[in-house]
CSV table of C-alpha atoms in Angstrom, one decimal:
chain,number,residue,atom,x,y,z
A,1,SER,CA,11.5,2.6,27.3
A,2,GLN,CA,13.8,2.9,24.5
A,3,GLN,CA,15.5,-0.5,24.0
A,4,GLY,CA,18.1,-1.3,21.4
A,5,GLU,CA,17.6,-4.6,19.7
A,6,GLU,CA,20.6,-6.7,19.0
A,7,ASP,CA,20.8,-9.4,16.3
A,8,PRO,CA,21.6,-12.2,16.6
A,9,GLN,CA,20.8,-13.1,20.1
A,10,ALA,CA,23.4,-15.9,20.4
A,11,LEU,CA,26.5,-16.6,18.4
A,12,SER,CA,29.0,-19.6,18.7
A,13,ILE,CA,32.2,-19.4,16.6
A,14,GLN,CA,35.5,-21.0,16.6
A,15,GLU,CA,38.7,-19.2,18.1
A,16,GLY,CA,40.2,-17.0,15.3
A,17,GLU,CA,36.9,-16.4,13.5
A,18,ASN,CA,35.2,-13.0,13.5
A,19,ALA,CA,32.1,-12.3,15.3
A,20,THR,CA,29.5,-9.7,14.2
A,21,MET,CA,26.6,-8.4,16.1
A,22,ASN,CA,23.9,-5.7,15.3
A,23,CYS,CA,21.9,-3.3,17.2
A,24,SER,CA,19.0,-1.2,16.1
A,25,TYR,CA,17.4,1.8,17.9
A,26,LYS,CA,14.5,4.0,17.4
A,27,THR,CA,15.2,7.6,18.1
A,28,SER,CA,17.8,10.1,17.2
A,29,ILE,CA,20.9,9.8,19.0
A,30,ASN,CA,24.1,11.7,19.7
A,31,ASN,CA,26.3,8.6,20.2
A,32,LEU,CA,26.2,4.9,20.8
A,33,GLN,CA,28.3,2.7,23.1
A,34,TRP,CA,29.0,-0.8,23.3
A,35,TYR,CA,29.7,-2.8,26.5
A,36,ARG,CA,30.7,-6.3,27.4
A,37,GLN,CA,29.7,-8.5,30.2
A,38,ASN,CA,31.5,-11.6,31.3
A,39,SER,CA,29.5,-14.1,33.1
A,40,GLY,CA,28.7,-13.1,36.7
A,41,ARG,CA,30.4,-9.6,36.2
A,42,GLY,CA,29.5,-6.2,35.6
A,43,LEU,CA,29.5,-4.4,32.3
A,44,VAL,CA,32.7,-3.1,30.8
A,45,HIS,CA,32.8,-0.2,28.5
A,46,LEU,CA,34.3,-1.1,25.1
A,47,ILE,CA,33.8,1.7,22.6
A,48,LEU,CA,31.7,4.9,21.9
A,49,ILE,CA,30.8,6.0,18.4
A,50,ARG,CA,29.3,9.5,17.7
A,51,SER,CA,26.5,10.2,15.5
A,52,ASN,CA,28.8,12.1,13.0
A,53,GLU,CA,31.1,9.1,12.7
A,54,ARG,CA,30.5,6.2,10.5
A,55,GLU,CA,33.2,3.7,11.8
A,56,LYS,CA,35.6,3.5,14.6
A,57,HIS,CA,38.3,1.0,15.6
A,58,SER,CA,39.7,0.0,18.9
A,59,GLY,CA,42.2,-2.8,18.8
A,60,ARG,CA,40.3,-5.9,17.5
A,61,LEU,CA,36.9,-4.1,17.5
A,62,ARG,CA,35.3,-2.4,14.8
A,63,VAL,CA,32.1,-0.4,15.2
A,64,THR,CA,29.9,1.0,12.6
A,65,LEU,CA,26.9,3.4,12.9
A,66,ASP,CA,24.3,4.0,10.3
A,67,THR,CA,22.1,6.8,11.6
A,68,SER,CA,19.9,6.7,8.4
A,69,LYS,CA,19.1,3.1,9.3
A,70,LYS,CA,19.3,3.5,13.1
A,71,SER,CA,21.6,0.7,13.4
A,72,SER,CA,25.1,-0.2,14.6
A,73,SER,CA,27.3,-3.2,14.4
A,74,LEU,CA,30.2,-4.5,16.3
A,75,LEU,CA,32.7,-6.6,14.8
A,76,ILE,CA,35.5,-8.6,16.8
A,77,THR,CA,38.2,-9.9,14.6
A,78,ALA,CA,40.4,-12.9,15.3
A,79,SER,CA,38.2,-13.8,18.2
A,80,ARG,CA,39.7,-15.3,21.5
A,81,ALA,CA,38.2,-17.6,24.1
A,82,ALA,CA,38.3,-14.6,26.5
A,83,ASP,CA,36.0,-12.8,24.1
A,84,THR,CA,33.3,-15.1,25.3
A,85,ALA,CA,30.6,-12.7,26.9
A,86,SER,CA,27.5,-10.9,26.4
A,87,TYR,CA,27.7,-7.7,24.3
A,88,PHE,CA,25.3,-4.8,24.8
A,89,CYS,CA,24.7,-1.7,22.8
A,90,ALA,CA,23.6,1.4,24.7
A,91,TYR,CA,22.3,4.6,23.5
A,92,GLY,CA,20.3,7.7,24.7
A,93,ASN,CA,20.7,11.4,25.0
A,94,ASN,CA,19.9,11.8,28.7
A,95,ARG,CA,19.5,8.3,30.0
A,96,LEU,CA,21.4,5.3,28.5
A,97,ALA,CA,19.0,2.4,27.4
A,98,PHE,CA,20.8,-0.9,26.9
A,99,GLY,CA,19.8,-3.6,24.4
A,100,LYS,CA,18.9,-7.1,25.2
A,101,GLY,CA,22.5,-8.2,24.4
A,102,ASN,CA,24.3,-10.8,22.2
A,103,GLN,CA,25.7,-13.9,23.7
A,104,VAL,CA,28.9,-14.8,22.1
A,105,VAL,CA,30.7,-18.1,22.7
A,106,VAL,CA,34.2,-18.6,21.4
A,107,ILE,CA,35.2,-22.1,21.2
A,108,PRO,CA,39.0,-22.8,21.7
B,1,GLU,CA,42.4,2.4,41.5
B,2,ALA,CA,39.6,0.5,43.0
B,3,GLY,CA,36.5,0.0,40.9
B,4,VAL,CA,32.9,0.1,41.9
B,5,VAL,CA,32.4,-1.9,45.1
B,6,GLN,CA,29.1,-3.7,45.7
B,7,SER,CA,27.9,-5.8,48.7
B,8,PRO,CA,26.6,-8.3,49.3
B,9,ARG,CA,27.4,-10.3,46.0
B,10,TYR,CA,24.6,-12.7,46.7
B,11,LYS,CA,21.4,-12.5,48.7
B,12,ILE,CA,18.7,-15.0,49.4
B,13,ILE,CA,15.5,-13.9,51.2
B,14,GLU,CA,12.0,-14.9,51.5
B,15,LYS,CA,9.3,-12.9,50.0
B,16,LYS,CA,7.9,-10.0,52.2
B,17,GLN,CA,11.3,-9.6,53.8
B,18,PRO,CA,13.3,-6.4,53.4
B,19,VAL,CA,16.7,-6.3,51.6
B,20,ALA,CA,19.3,-3.7,51.1
B,21,PHE,CA,22.3,-3.4,48.8
B,22,TRP,CA,25.4,-1.1,49.1
B,23,CYS,CA,27.4,0.6,46.5
B,24,ASN,CA,30.6,2.5,46.8
B,25,PRO,CA,31.5,4.3,43.5
B,26,ILE,CA,34.8,5.0,42.1
B,27,SER,CA,36.4,8.0,44.0
B,28,GLY,CA,35.7,11.2,42.5
B,29,HIS,CA,32.7,10.0,40.4
B,30,ASN,CA,29.8,12.4,40.9
B,31,THR,CA,27.2,10.3,39.1
B,32,LEU,CA,25.8,7.1,40.4
B,33,TYR,CA,23.4,4.6,38.9
B,34,TRP,CA,21.4,1.7,40.1
B,35,TYR,CA,20.3,-0.7,37.3
B,36,LEU,CA,18.2,-3.9,37.6
B,37,GLN,CA,19.2,-6.6,35.1
B,38,ASN,CA,16.9,-9.7,34.6
B,39,LEU,CA,18.3,-12.9,33.1
B,40,GLY,CA,19.0,-12.5,29.5
B,41,GLN,CA,18.2,-8.9,29.4
B,42,GLY,CA,20.2,-5.6,29.4
B,43,PRO,CA,20.3,-3.5,32.5
B,44,GLU,CA,17.4,-1.1,33.1
B,45,LEU,CA,17.9,2.2,35.0
B,46,LEU,CA,16.2,2.4,38.3
B,47,ILE,CA,17.8,5.6,39.6
B,48,ARG,CA,20.5,8.1,38.7
B,49,TYR,CA,22.2,10.5,41.3
B,50,GLU,CA,24.3,13.4,40.7
B,51,ASN,CA,26.1,14.0,43.8
B,52,GLU,CA,23.4,13.5,46.5
B,53,GLU,CA,20.4,14.5,44.4
B,54,ALA,CA,18.2,11.9,42.7
B,55,VAL,CA,17.9,13.4,39.1
B,56,ASP,CA,16.2,10.5,37.4
B,57,ASP,CA,14.1,8.1,39.5
B,58,SER,CA,11.1,7.7,37.1
B,59,GLN,CA,11.8,4.0,36.7
B,60,LEU,CA,12.0,3.3,40.5
B,61,PRO,CA,8.9,1.4,41.9
B,62,LYS,CA,8.5,3.8,44.7
B,63,ASP,CA,5.9,1.7,46.5
B,64,ARG,CA,8.6,-0.7,47.6
B,65,PHE,CA,11.9,0.6,46.4
B,66,SER,CA,13.9,3.4,48.0
B,67,ALA,CA,17.4,4.7,47.6
B,68,GLU,CA,19.7,7.2,49.2
B,69,ARG,CA,23.1,8.7,48.6
B,70,LEU,CA,24.1,10.4,51.7
B,71,LYS,CA,27.1,12.8,51.3
B,72,GLY,CA,27.1,12.1,47.6
B,73,VAL,CA,29.4,9.1,47.9
B,74,ASP,CA,28.1,5.6,48.9
B,75,SER,CA,24.6,4.7,48.1
B,76,THR,CA,22.1,2.2,49.3
B,77,LEU,CA,19.1,0.7,47.6
B,78,LYS,CA,16.4,-1.0,49.6
B,79,ILE,CA,13.4,-3.1,48.8
B,80,GLN,CA,10.7,-3.6,51.2
B,81,PRO,CA,8.8,-5.9,51.1
B,82,ALA,CA,10.6,-8.0,48.5
B,83,GLU,CA,8.4,-9.9,45.9
B,84,LEU,CA,9.2,-13.0,44.0
B,85,GLY,CA,9.5,-10.9,40.8
B,86,ASP,CA,12.3,-8.8,42.3
B,87,SER,CA,14.8,-11.8,41.8
B,88,ALA,CA,17.4,-10.2,39.6
B,89,VAL,CA,20.9,-8.8,39.5
B,90,TYR,CA,21.1,-5.2,40.9
B,91,LEU,CA,24.0,-3.3,39.4
B,92,CYS,CA,25.7,-0.1,40.6
B,93,ALA,CA,27.6,2.1,38.3
B,94,SER,CA,29.3,5.4,38.5
B,95,SER,CA,30.7,8.0,36.0
B,96,LEU,CA,32.8,11.0,36.3
B,97,GLY,CA,30.2,13.4,34.8
B,98,THR,CA,26.6,13.1,33.6
B,99,GLY,CA,24.9,12.6,30.3
B,100,ALA,CA,24.7,9.6,27.9
B,101,GLU,CA,28.1,10.2,26.5
B,102,GLU,CA,29.8,9.3,29.8
B,103,THR,CA,31.5,6.0,30.3
B,104,GLN,CA,29.9,4.2,33.0
B,105,TYR,CA,31.9,1.9,35.3
B,106,PHE,CA,30.0,-1.0,36.8
B,107,GLY,CA,30.3,-2.9,39.8
B,108,PRO,CA,30.0,-6.8,39.8
B,109,GLY,CA,26.4,-6.7,41.0
B,110,THR,CA,24.2,-8.2,43.7
B,111,ARG,CA,22.4,-11.3,42.7
B,112,LEU,CA,19.0,-11.4,44.6
B,113,LEU,CA,17.0,-14.5,44.8
B,114,VAL,CA,13.4,-14.1,46.5
B,115,LEU,CA,11.9,-17.4,47.6
């Protein structure tokens, strides 16, 4: 199956710092999504970036997409303790494939 | 507006027993998904419904798993008989339309432990 690969797998930062995580994929895509999952909860959609977009912002989130490298990054600026979660990229043209996820811990 | 509802939230059974999970999607959402999520992994699609039709069930282990979506609203996912390796979180999601561009709304999941 098509699985995105996020890097790094786990990240621990202090509140107020920025958190960056990456995702790579293997096929051509029309768009890529990022989701967040808090412990014991379902996933929540964060942002979608289309293949003709290079960068997109939503609040404290910044997503980039490099289709030539088949990679995307998610940046969370000025992190908060509430940002502690797992973050997944998801992509696919018919069926969404989710990556393995990045665990982010924001220390107050 | 209520989100995706799943029940039960937790289930513990012995191997070889049957188990069923229920999902009520967001009202008006035509597409419903069942995912399996192992610890430390991303969700993996088991089956996708468009209304009452299963349009993508290629990842569903049909020897022991079955699903239905009667009347195109609620859905149930069944495992019979359960195996130790089925221990995981089973997530239900729904979306207004179909296609990978659609935002999927997830329920809290059912955590299954098979002993």
